[in-house]
Amino acid sequence: MRGPRGRGKTVLQYIIRRMLWAAGMLILVLAAVFVIFFLLPGAAGKAGEGGASPVAISMAGKNPRPEIVANVEKRLGLDQPLHIQFGRYLGNALQGDLGYSYQSNESVTTVIFRRLPPTISLALGASVIWLVLGVSSGVISALYRRSLTDRVSMFLALAGVSLPTFWLGLMAVFYFDSALGIYETGEYEAFTSDPIGWVRTLWLPWLVLAITYAALYTRMVRGNMLEVEGEDYIRTARAKGLRQRSVIRHQLRSALTPVVTMYGLDLGLLLGGAIITETVFNIPGIGSLTVDAIQTSNLPVILGTTILASAFVIFANLLVDIAYAALDPRVKYS
Amino acid sequence: MAQGEVLLEVKDLKVHFPTGDGLVKAVDGLSFKVHRGETFGIVGESGSGKSVTCLTALGLTNLERAEVSGEVLFHGNNLITLNKEQMRSVRGKELAMIFQDPFACLHPLYKVGDQIAEAILCHDSCSKKEAQGRVIELLGEVGIPKPKERYAGYPHEYSGGMRQRAMIAMALVHNPHLLIADEPTTALDVTVQAQILELIDRIKNEFNIGVILITHDLGVVADVAQTVMVMYAGRAVEMGSRDELFSRPLHPYAWGLLDSIPHIDQRRQKLVPIEGAPPSLINVPKGCAFHPRCPHQFEPCNKERPALEDRGGGHLDACHLSIEDKRRMWEDREARAAKAGV
């Protein structure tokens, strides 16, 4: 058996290897964004007749003279061949410079850091709700299979996975704001400046975002629990005379390990921006930033949010794999 | 038959499972006794009711779905009527069980040592430290090398034989009176099989306990059992001492089983499988359940079910053939086999 030191070294090697892969993956993703932005038919950055970039034209003001357009192109680097632009972007990005927003001329990193707290608040808050709700109802459903509780929770879970978030969000705003008046759609409040206002503006988006996930988790946990219940080692646990409580603990240990994976990946994905929920509830997060950037062909911001979202997903994957190896002794780093 | 205190007495046990297709009669009127110091072998094909019998004794059949009747007397208590908590306090303490596939039977995410310690702690109020010490001692006793280091190992780090040894250690933590071993060697290599059987036998003698050995392998029974019960379609068709059963088997089904195992010493020309397949437990054939596959069936076999009767010397069988006919038939077979082997 390997000692703790040997294991520590393998983990480090593993993390470094994964990081290198991640970097390669990120470059590919950015290249794809460039291709989509500049080359595909109908792309926002594809040069029209006369060779001028539509981005530069739209930024040069009303009825711009060609010299001004050329000037803007030059300033933004859009006059360079695509591979030069891409290389230059990567070079700057490595130094932490993600460029400047075409719209506000702010540094993209500044914009992202301003938009990040609302997204983190939304995703983390919702994830706590769906984790608690999904796991507990899944476990209860499995333990009281075919009971009324089970049937009700399975019906709700079916509804939860079936209802689209945009519809659910709009309905929630309509009922809780317009009809019942217990929620006020308003400006997002930062936790640091007004914790109560933070909860007041976020509780409904948390619920709406959490419902789909809670439904999925309920079904997954219930399924896992039932599957594990039939395992021989649960029969062993009973045969050796364990109390029901301990038998359930054995069951949970196996049934909940995959939940860690799901949770990590889902959260990683959401931290890159919950586009629909943010849009419906007017939350100034990464999701709405991305939508704005795409609508205004704001390439530096699009690239910035892409890097952010990819990094979250990659990082979440890495964390999940490390956590899994810690939770399941059969998993080895390789 | 073996002497000594009766540990377990099963009386007219019936375990039926209502299903969408009909009533599955997994066990249908089974009676037997197991004594202290005895290894009681239960032999039969898959689905003959061997495992269900023992799982029912331990209260591990799904009672919400099973209809159980009859008695399973253990130290005079009818296990079937115990409530959940009473049953739990017997299970793993006085009555322990090991299963077929030791890899599937150990929790993959817990250390083997901790799983065994848990078995101690759920019945005894000793400290975790004491339990750990006892586990290490037990692991050594069942022949696991370096038990101290092995304590922290996970099931996937154990070999097949070691896993079954660990399962046996787990079953032994409370010095049970009766050990039920359900196909304990089926999932193991042949060389390891012998070691595990030897271990079970040693434990039986050392602790003077009773052992129920469930198997489909007559060779295993011939090695270690003192008494053998042959089951077919949820019922006992033959029961007797091992020597009686192997030298003078009475039931045509037992003959079939004996013909279908290979012998190194007797050069029989080829193995003879039993024709047909075991019956569905929903539509058990009328009369003797074996009659559709029996080469000797005659008039009453498909109408009346033969009772399990003592044919002399505690050797029971359930068959319409007369004892004289059986003796003659078996001797003819032996003579034929001997001739063919020359």
XYZ file of C-alpha atoms in Angstrom:
676
model
C 0.000 0.000 0.000
C 1.147 3.503 -0.721
C 1.937 5.772 2.164
C 0.290 9.140 2.594
C 3.278 10.933 1.116
C 3.218 8.817 -2.044
C -0.459 9.518 -2.414
C 0.076 13.258 -1.960
C 2.612 13.252 -4.759
C 0.302 11.388 -7.117
C -2.496 13.837 -6.400
C -0.231 16.762 -7.258
C 0.945 15.130 -10.476
C -2.631 14.361 -11.300
C -3.730 17.947 -10.724
C -0.891 19.324 -12.846
C -1.712 16.927 -15.661
C -5.358 17.860 -15.502
C -4.516 21.579 -15.515
C -2.451 21.193 -18.678
C -5.333 19.419 -20.349
C -7.629 22.172 -19.141
C -5.424 24.869 -20.669
C -5.463 23.090 -24.017
C -9.218 22.728 -23.798
C -9.640 26.410 -23.014
C -7.620 27.434 -26.083
C -9.812 25.232 -28.259
C -12.965 26.735 -26.790
C -11.697 30.284 -27.414
C -10.719 29.355 -30.959
C -14.256 28.101 -31.464
C -15.639 31.422 -30.228
C -13.389 33.274 -32.705
C -14.557 31.062 -35.538
C -18.197 31.557 -34.590
C -17.752 35.294 -34.220
C -15.737 36.001 -37.374
C -16.059 33.218 -39.891
C -19.423 31.494 -39.859
C -22.006 32.739 -42.377
C -23.938 35.565 -40.761
C -21.328 35.942 -38.008
C -21.390 39.250 -36.148
C -17.734 40.002 -36.875
C -17.720 38.835 -40.505
C -16.542 41.620 -42.798
C -19.225 42.882 -45.141
C -18.827 44.575 -48.559
C -15.878 46.929 -48.652
C -14.086 44.715 -46.147
C -15.028 46.791 -43.119
C -15.846 45.020 -39.897
C -19.527 45.447 -38.886
C -18.379 45.842 -35.302
C -16.199 48.797 -36.226
C -18.971 50.298 -38.366
C -21.500 50.125 -35.543
C -19.040 51.708 -33.152
C -18.031 54.532 -35.449
C -21.269 56.401 -34.991
C -24.076 57.390 -37.385
C -23.160 57.412 -41.091
C -19.444 57.144 -40.363
C -16.803 58.165 -42.812
C -14.574 55.263 -43.974
C -11.507 56.838 -42.318
C -13.220 56.740 -38.919
C -14.265 53.133 -39.427
C -10.716 52.252 -40.435
C -9.481 54.067 -37.381
C -11.788 52.117 -35.063
C -10.788 48.879 -36.767
C -7.179 49.693 -36.215
C -7.688 50.636 -32.591
C -9.523 47.390 -31.858
C -7.038 45.336 -33.831
C -9.787 44.160 -36.161
C -7.676 45.053 -39.206
C -5.230 42.292 -38.443
C -5.488 38.766 -39.851
C -7.569 36.498 -37.626
C -4.727 34.284 -36.391
C -2.763 37.384 -35.332
C -5.816 38.650 -33.420
C -6.229 35.273 -31.769
C -2.544 35.017 -30.828
C -2.561 38.545 -29.486
C -5.671 37.800 -27.422
C -4.117 34.661 -25.934
C -0.888 36.519 -25.159
C -2.749 39.281 -23.349
C -5.049 36.830 -21.587
C -2.037 34.985 -20.188
C -0.998 38.259 -18.577
C -4.446 38.733 -17.111
C -5.586 41.279 -19.688
C -8.880 40.191 -21.219
C -9.283 43.378 -23.252
C -11.856 46.138 -23.015
C -15.573 46.076 -23.535
C -16.580 47.523 -26.919
C -19.571 49.101 -25.227
C -18.287 50.715 -22.047
C -14.530 50.653 -22.646
C -14.162 49.146 -19.187
C -11.663 46.371 -18.675
C -13.408 43.006 -19.134
C -11.949 41.661 -15.882
C -13.496 44.598 -14.009
C -16.886 43.972 -15.608
C -16.721 40.259 -14.814
C -15.723 40.801 -11.205
C -18.587 43.239 -10.780
C -21.061 40.759 -12.272
C -19.735 37.698 -10.479
C -21.154 38.194 -6.932
C -24.822 38.151 -8.041
C -24.262 34.950 -10.019
C -22.416 33.289 -7.153
C -25.171 34.359 -4.748
C -27.851 32.990 -7.034
C -26.114 29.691 -7.776
C -24.941 28.918 -4.256
C -28.236 29.834 -2.617
C -30.241 27.783 -5.085
C -27.840 24.860 -4.783
C -28.281 24.711 -1.017
C -32.049 24.605 -1.481
C -32.049 21.916 -4.143
C -29.486 19.811 -2.329
C -31.448 19.787 0.922
C -34.793 19.379 -0.809
C -33.690 16.842 -3.414
C -31.669 14.588 -1.133
C -34.177 14.555 1.715
C -37.210 13.917 -0.452
C -35.316 11.300 -2.457
C -34.288 9.440 0.687
C -37.747 9.651 2.223
C -39.363 8.505 -1.002
C -37.075 5.489 -1.160
C -37.525 4.555 2.482
C -41.303 4.805 2.249
C -41.628 3.431 -1.215
C -45.158 3.251 -2.605
C -46.449 5.343 0.292
C -48.502 8.458 -0.273
C -45.447 10.613 0.485
C -43.503 8.759 -2.165
C -46.206 9.153 -4.770
C -46.707 12.832 -4.065
C -43.020 13.581 -4.169
C -42.575 11.602 -7.374
C -45.442 13.509 -8.965
C -43.919 16.826 -7.899
C -40.544 15.685 -9.201
C -42.073 14.866 -12.559
C -43.684 18.301 -12.644
C -40.397 19.883 -11.559
C -38.351 18.372 -14.353
C -41.051 19.060 -16.909
C -41.731 22.737 -16.254
C -39.379 25.005 -18.179
C -37.532 27.553 -16.034
C -38.515 30.574 -18.132
C -42.204 29.754 -17.735
C -41.858 28.913 -14.071
C -39.894 32.132 -13.482
C -42.467 34.306 -15.212
C -45.342 32.615 -13.395
C -43.520 33.010 -10.089
C -42.971 36.715 -10.710
C -46.591 37.106 -11.707
C -48.027 35.339 -8.641
C -45.636 36.417 -5.945
C -45.150 39.964 -7.157
C -48.282 41.076 -8.971
C -50.932 38.840 -7.413
C -49.765 38.112 -3.869
C -47.372 40.998 -3.454
C -44.917 39.125 -1.255
C -42.005 39.450 -3.652
C -40.749 42.621 -5.179
C -38.849 42.446 -8.433
C -36.231 45.069 -7.935
C -32.618 45.987 -7.936
C -30.180 43.354 -6.792
C -28.701 44.116 -3.381
C -25.185 42.971 -2.559
C -24.894 40.747 0.505
C -22.123 42.948 1.880
C -24.172 46.135 1.738
C -27.603 44.807 2.739
C -27.902 41.126 3.752
C -31.652 41.342 4.275
C -32.211 43.043 0.951
C -30.007 40.370 -0.590
C -32.326 37.628 0.643
C -35.402 39.694 -0.236
C -34.366 40.021 -3.872
C -33.019 36.501 -4.247
C -35.390 34.114 -2.475
C -37.742 33.705 -5.385
C -35.028 33.253 -8.042
C -33.379 30.740 -5.709
C -36.578 28.728 -5.527
C -37.264 28.908 -9.242
C -33.739 27.882 -10.137
C -33.699 25.147 -7.481
C -36.946 23.457 -8.512
C -35.681 21.705 -11.634
C -32.540 20.555 -9.892
C -34.378 19.477 -6.748
C -36.655 17.351 -8.926
C -33.722 15.747 -10.717
C -31.904 15.092 -7.441
C -35.008 13.586 -5.841
C -35.313 11.104 -8.651
C -31.633 10.288 -8.710
C -31.343 9.820 -4.943
C -34.483 7.703 -4.801
C -33.244 5.535 -7.659
C -29.815 5.130 -6.082
C -31.298 4.255 -2.710
C -33.528 1.572 -4.185
C -30.714 0.173 -6.257
C -28.400 -0.026 -3.262
C -31.129 -1.583 -1.127
C -30.971 -4.682 -3.299
C -27.211 -5.014 -2.940
C -25.807 -8.056 -1.169
C -23.844 -5.906 1.250
C -27.046 -4.372 2.568
C -28.320 -7.891 3.221
C -25.029 -8.529 5.045
C -25.581 -5.409 7.119
C -28.980 -6.789 8.146
C -27.636 -10.300 8.660
C -25.081 -9.102 11.163
C -27.834 -7.531 13.206
C -27.339 -3.831 12.518
C -30.131 -1.530 13.595
C -32.272 -0.109 10.825
C -30.605 3.273 11.325
C -27.159 1.807 10.631
C -28.421 -0.141 7.647
C -29.756 3.098 6.191
C -26.388 4.731 6.846
C -24.724 1.985 4.778
C -27.272 2.598 2.077
C -26.763 6.371 2.097
C -23.012 6.025 1.901
C -23.321 4.338 -1.477
C -26.368 6.181 -2.737
C -25.122 9.691 -2.027
C -21.596 9.405 -3.398
C -22.764 10.017 -6.982
C -24.676 13.079 -5.763
C -21.332 14.729 -5.027
C -20.420 14.387 -8.687
C -23.710 15.769 -9.905
C -23.653 18.635 -7.464
C -20.133 19.696 -8.384
C -20.825 19.665 -12.100
C -24.188 21.421 -11.823
C -22.791 24.138 -9.611
C -19.789 24.605 -11.910
C -22.108 25.029 -14.844
C -24.361 27.513 -13.048
C -21.483 29.671 -11.843
C -20.811 30.417 -15.499
C -24.149 32.234 -15.508
C -27.785 31.213 -15.043
C -28.925 32.920 -18.213
C -32.679 32.383 -17.996
C -33.139 32.988 -14.288
C -30.928 36.049 -14.340
C -32.817 37.473 -17.290
C -36.279 36.789 -15.865
C -35.445 38.260 -12.461
C -33.259 41.049 -13.779
C -30.208 39.943 -11.807
C -27.024 41.672 -13.025
C -24.918 38.521 -13.126
C -22.680 36.726 -15.589
C -25.652 35.219 -17.424
C -27.254 38.531 -18.245
C -23.817 39.982 -19.050
C -23.327 37.203 -21.600
C -26.719 37.836 -23.175
C -26.020 41.574 -23.431
C -22.572 40.946 -24.890
C -23.938 38.597 -27.531
C -26.722 41.019 -28.474
C -24.235 43.864 -28.943
C -21.504 41.763 -30.614
C -19.207 42.674 -27.757
C -16.417 40.195 -28.520
C -14.064 40.854 -25.579
C -16.887 40.339 -23.080
C -18.130 37.235 -24.884
C -14.616 35.808 -24.750
C -14.242 36.788 -21.104
C -17.458 35.127 -19.995
C -16.543 32.082 -22.084
C -13.223 31.771 -20.274
C -14.975 32.187 -16.938
C -17.657 29.595 -17.646
C -15.159 27.101 -19.053
C -12.851 27.606 -16.095
C -15.701 26.929 -13.675
C -16.698 23.756 -15.467
C -13.118 22.511 -15.722
C -12.390 23.361 -12.111
C -15.606 21.737 -10.910
C -14.731 18.584 -12.834
C -11.319 18.475 -11.248
C -12.688 19.031 -7.759
C -15.336 16.374 -8.277
C -12.761 13.833 -9.404
C -10.542 14.567 -6.429
C -13.502 14.384 -4.064
C -14.590 11.123 -5.638
C -11.224 9.544 -5.102
C -11.439 10.575 -1.457
C -14.975 9.168 -1.113
C -14.511 5.928 -3.005
C -11.402 3.922 -2.141
C -11.683 1.992 -5.396
C -10.999 5.097 -7.495
C -7.338 5.729 -8.277
C -5.711 8.800 -9.839
C -4.576 7.923 -13.300
C -28.217 -39.089 12.712
C -26.117 -36.745 14.707
C -26.678 -36.567 18.405
C -26.658 -33.600 20.716
C -28.856 -30.693 21.572
C -31.297 -29.654 18.878
C -30.361 -26.111 17.858
C -32.797 -25.426 15.120
C -36.011 -27.157 14.341
C -37.990 -26.256 11.260
C -41.567 -27.522 11.257
C -43.717 -27.472 8.152
C -42.218 -24.216 6.917
C -43.973 -22.600 3.994
C -42.752 -19.463 2.263
C -44.988 -18.278 -0.536
C -44.578 -15.132 -2.584
C -47.694 -13.769 -4.259
C -46.690 -12.352 -7.643
C -48.513 -11.023 -10.673
C -48.109 -14.412 -12.352
C -49.363 -16.442 -9.426
C -48.259 -17.762 -6.074
C -44.581 -18.742 -6.012
C -44.213 -21.603 -3.555
C -40.526 -21.171 -2.796
C -40.666 -23.393 0.260
C -43.650 -25.686 0.658
C -43.845 -27.725 3.833
C -40.293 -28.263 4.987
C -39.248 -29.896 8.284
C -35.787 -30.674 9.609
C -33.600 -30.463 12.703
C -30.049 -29.257 13.137
C -28.016 -30.374 16.154
C -25.104 -28.850 17.960
C -21.805 -30.065 16.538
C -23.408 -31.116 13.283
C -22.933 -29.877 9.748
C -26.263 -30.118 8.036
C -25.992 -30.023 4.257
C -28.867 -28.794 2.143
C -28.482 -29.775 -1.493
C -30.563 -28.877 -4.474
C -30.664 -27.074 -7.802
C -31.136 -23.331 -8.081
C -34.646 -22.386 -7.075
C -35.220 -25.440 -4.922
C -35.793 -23.249 -1.886
C -32.498 -23.768 -0.032
C -31.589 -20.119 0.374
C -35.121 -18.890 0.971
C -35.420 -21.319 3.873
C -32.383 -19.873 5.604
C -33.111 -16.261 4.757
C -36.557 -16.768 6.259
C -35.032 -18.231 9.407
C -32.988 -15.050 9.750
C -35.939 -12.821 8.985
C -34.256 -11.540 5.839
C -36.985 -12.387 3.372
C -39.129 -9.471 2.454
C -41.970 -10.089 4.870
C -44.168 -7.476 3.252
C -44.238 -9.645 0.182
C -43.914 -13.161 1.553
C -46.509 -15.355 3.226
C -44.705 -17.394 5.840
C -46.239 -20.160 7.912
C -44.956 -23.009 10.029
C -42.343 -22.815 12.756
C -38.628 -22.138 12.919
C -37.694 -23.008 16.477
C -34.337 -21.763 17.655
C -33.652 -22.414 21.336
C -37.377 -22.973 21.641
C -38.337 -19.565 20.240
C -40.276 -19.433 17.026
C -38.196 -17.033 14.943
C -41.060 -16.352 12.573
C -43.181 -14.764 15.262
C -40.447 -12.525 16.696
C -40.826 -8.814 16.157
C -38.197 -6.845 14.271
C -36.140 -5.838 17.285
C -36.228 -9.342 18.821
C -35.166 -10.797 15.489
C -32.376 -8.260 15.170
C -30.992 -9.229 18.553
C -30.758 -12.871 17.468
C -29.378 -12.138 14.024
C -25.602 -11.987 13.869
C -25.396 -12.906 17.545
C -26.685 -16.442 18.077
C -27.519 -17.067 14.459
C -25.012 -15.948 11.849
C -24.950 -16.316 8.115
C -22.373 -16.106 5.351
C -23.230 -15.794 1.708
C -22.160 -16.839 -1.717
C -20.312 -13.897 -3.206
C -18.098 -12.336 -0.546
C -17.145 -9.419 -2.793
C -20.733 -8.344 -3.264
C -21.440 -8.954 0.399
C -18.877 -6.521 1.752
C -19.626 -2.814 1.542
C -17.150 -1.479 -1.017
C -16.739 1.904 0.666
C -15.992 0.805 4.238
C -12.831 -0.750 5.617
C -13.203 -4.489 6.098
C -12.078 -4.252 9.721
C -14.629 -1.552 10.485
C -17.395 -3.624 8.940
C -16.559 -6.481 11.263
C -16.184 -4.177 14.265
C -19.656 -2.853 13.497
C -21.009 -6.383 13.859
C -19.534 -6.480 17.356
C -20.725 -3.042 18.366
C -24.321 -3.547 17.300
C -24.785 -6.275 19.934
C -22.147 -5.485 22.559
C -21.627 -2.282 24.415
C -17.855 -2.399 24.330
C -15.586 0.428 23.247
C -14.566 0.858 19.639
C -10.987 0.150 20.638
C -11.901 -3.188 22.221
C -13.925 -4.108 19.164
C -10.979 -3.334 16.924
C -8.696 -5.519 19.017
C -11.179 -8.361 18.833
C -11.480 -7.970 15.039
C -7.714 -8.154 14.573
C -7.668 -11.281 16.738
C -10.479 -12.837 14.705
C -8.899 -11.978 11.363
C -5.846 -13.849 12.534
C -7.960 -16.792 13.664
C -9.605 -17.215 10.268
C -6.196 -17.239 8.629
C -5.753 -13.735 7.280
C -2.057 -12.858 7.318
C -0.964 -9.553 8.896
C -4.399 -8.928 10.409
C -3.353 -5.617 11.916
C -2.566 -4.112 8.518
C -5.456 -5.880 6.841
C -7.906 -4.257 9.227
C -7.710 -0.997 7.295
C -7.938 -2.652 3.886
C -10.956 -2.275 1.632
C -12.750 -5.260 0.086
C -11.256 -4.633 -3.353
C -7.804 -4.972 -1.850
C -8.598 -8.490 -0.562
C -8.429 -11.687 -2.603
C -11.564 -13.796 -3.033
C -10.560 -16.322 -0.392
C -9.599 -13.585 2.067
C -12.937 -11.872 1.583
C -14.763 -15.051 2.481
C -12.464 -15.473 5.488
C -13.354 -11.931 6.517
C -17.057 -12.754 6.117
C -16.553 -15.811 8.317
C -14.759 -13.678 10.899
C -17.738 -11.309 10.777
C -20.120 -14.198 11.378
C -18.060 -15.436 14.313
C -17.787 -12.212 16.311
C -20.396 -13.264 18.855
C -19.649 -17.008 18.911
C -22.962 -17.899 17.297
C -24.663 -21.185 18.093
C -25.577 -21.787 14.511
C -23.762 -20.719 11.367
C -25.624 -20.762 8.092
C -23.316 -20.885 5.092
C -25.155 -20.249 1.821
C -22.998 -21.527 -1.036
C -19.870 -20.250 0.729
C -17.438 -21.634 -1.814
C -19.321 -21.280 -5.081
C -17.705 -17.988 -6.066
C -14.196 -19.126 -5.161
C -11.331 -20.918 -6.898
C -11.259 -24.669 -6.348
C -8.076 -24.530 -4.284
C -9.546 -21.831 -2.082
C -12.839 -23.746 -1.768
C -11.159 -26.564 0.128
C -9.478 -24.115 2.494
C -12.728 -22.343 3.279
C -14.575 -25.627 3.879
C -11.776 -26.754 6.123
C -11.983 -23.484 8.017
C -15.737 -23.827 8.525
C -15.255 -27.393 9.711
C -12.490 -26.372 12.117
C -14.646 -23.602 13.541
C -17.558 -25.992 13.986
C -15.415 -28.402 15.987
C -13.577 -25.717 17.934
C -16.688 -23.864 19.075
C -19.027 -26.874 19.013
C -21.642 -25.049 16.951
C -24.124 -26.210 14.376
C -23.586 -25.442 10.703
C -26.095 -25.403 7.886
C -24.260 -25.717 4.615
C -26.303 -24.828 1.571
C -24.869 -25.948 -1.724
C -25.680 -27.315 -5.134
C -22.401 -29.219 -5.059
C -22.656 -32.762 -3.725
C -18.884 -32.926 -3.505
C -18.884 -30.157 -0.915
C -21.496 -31.965 1.162
C -19.622 -35.258 0.908
C -16.558 -33.530 2.332
C -17.923 -31.916 5.449
C -21.592 -32.661 6.192
C -22.834 -35.262 8.654
C -26.465 -35.048 7.631
C -27.767 -34.215 4.184
C -31.139 -33.020 2.995
C -31.904 -33.032 -0.706
C -34.454 -30.426 -1.770
C -36.549 -30.295 -4.871
C -39.141 -27.644 -5.726
C -39.424 -26.305 -2.203
C -39.638 -29.664 -0.449
C -37.286 -32.245 1.014
C -37.168 -35.374 -1.136
C -34.485 -37.219 0.793
C -32.754 -36.807 4.115
C -30.266 -38.956 5.962
C -26.730 -39.309 7.199
C -24.063 -38.517 4.674
C -22.775 -42.095 4.559
C -26.251 -43.520 3.987
C -27.048 -40.968 1.358
C -23.886 -41.469 -0.636
C -23.694 -45.251 -0.343
C -27.401 -46.049 -0.597
C -29.272 -43.088 -2.015
C -33.006 -43.699 -2.212
C -34.603 -41.004 -4.318
C -34.319 -41.070 -8.121
C -33.516 -37.346 -7.974
C -30.537 -38.060 -5.712
C -29.427 -40.748 -8.164
C -29.595 -38.188 -10.903
C -27.548 -35.716 -8.895
C -24.908 -38.368 -8.178
C -24.731 -39.364 -11.832
C -24.181 -35.790 -12.868
C -21.010 -35.205 -10.873
C -17.609 -36.284 -12.146
C -15.561 -38.921 -10.338
C -11.845 -39.261 -10.711
C -11.644 -42.721 -9.170
C -14.606 -44.324 -10.931
C -14.152 -44.107 -14.652
C -17.733 -43.672 -15.648
C -18.000 -43.225 -19.343
C -19.764 -39.929 -19.301
C -21.717 -37.652 -17.049
C -25.435 -38.118 -17.184
C -27.410 -34.925 -16.690
C -30.918 -35.053 -15.281
C -33.339 -34.667 -18.170
C -35.544 -31.593 -18.256
C -35.466 -28.488 -16.127
C -36.568 -27.733 -12.574
C -40.286 -27.004 -12.452
C -41.809 -23.563 -12.169
C -42.604 -22.868 -8.547
C -45.915 -21.346 -9.597
C -47.147 -24.493 -11.349
C -45.494 -27.279 -9.412
C -46.373 -30.617 -11.065
C -49.164 -32.505 -9.367
C -48.186 -35.533 -7.309
C -44.442 -35.923 -6.944
C -42.883 -32.692 -8.251
C -40.037 -34.673 -9.799
C -42.204 -37.110 -11.768
C -41.946 -35.391 -15.189
C -38.171 -35.849 -15.062
C -38.119 -39.202 -13.309
C -37.141 -42.260 -15.396
C -38.931 -44.568 -12.953
C -42.295 -42.841 -12.712
C -45.351 -45.061 -12.614
C -49.054 -45.025 -11.841
C -49.492 -42.887 -8.671
C -46.581 -40.506 -9.268
C -48.532 -37.856 -11.177
C -51.530 -37.997 -8.840
C -50.467 -38.416 -5.240
C -47.678 -36.566 -3.601
C -45.472 -39.069 -1.760
C -44.856 -38.286 1.917
C -41.376 -37.988 3.386
C -41.029 -41.273 5.293
C -38.386 -43.038 7.280
C -37.134 -45.977 5.262
C -35.090 -47.322 8.161
C -32.216 -45.973 10.204
C -33.324 -42.365 10.006
C -32.980 -42.346 6.221
C -36.027 -40.544 4.829
C -37.271 -40.128 1.314
C -40.411 -39.068 -0.495
C -41.067 -41.500 -3.308
C -43.709 -44.047 -4.330
C -41.187 -46.735 -5.266
C -40.912 -49.480 -2.675
C -37.724 -49.725 -0.697
C -36.965 -53.115 -2.255
C -37.309 -51.764 -5.793
C -35.066 -48.840 -4.917
C -32.383 -51.070 -3.467
C -32.460 -53.304 -6.530
C -32.379 -50.372 -8.952
C -29.486 -48.700 -7.189
C -27.502 -51.950 -7.014
C -28.073 -52.536 -10.726
C -26.807 -49.053 -11.476
C -23.745 -49.564 -9.355
C -23.030 -52.897 -10.994
C -23.441 -51.371 -14.464
C -21.184 -48.495 -13.533
C -18.554 -50.823 -12.150
C -18.615 -52.892 -15.333
C -18.362 -49.830 -17.533
C -15.463 -48.575 -15.463
C -13.339 -51.713 -15.882
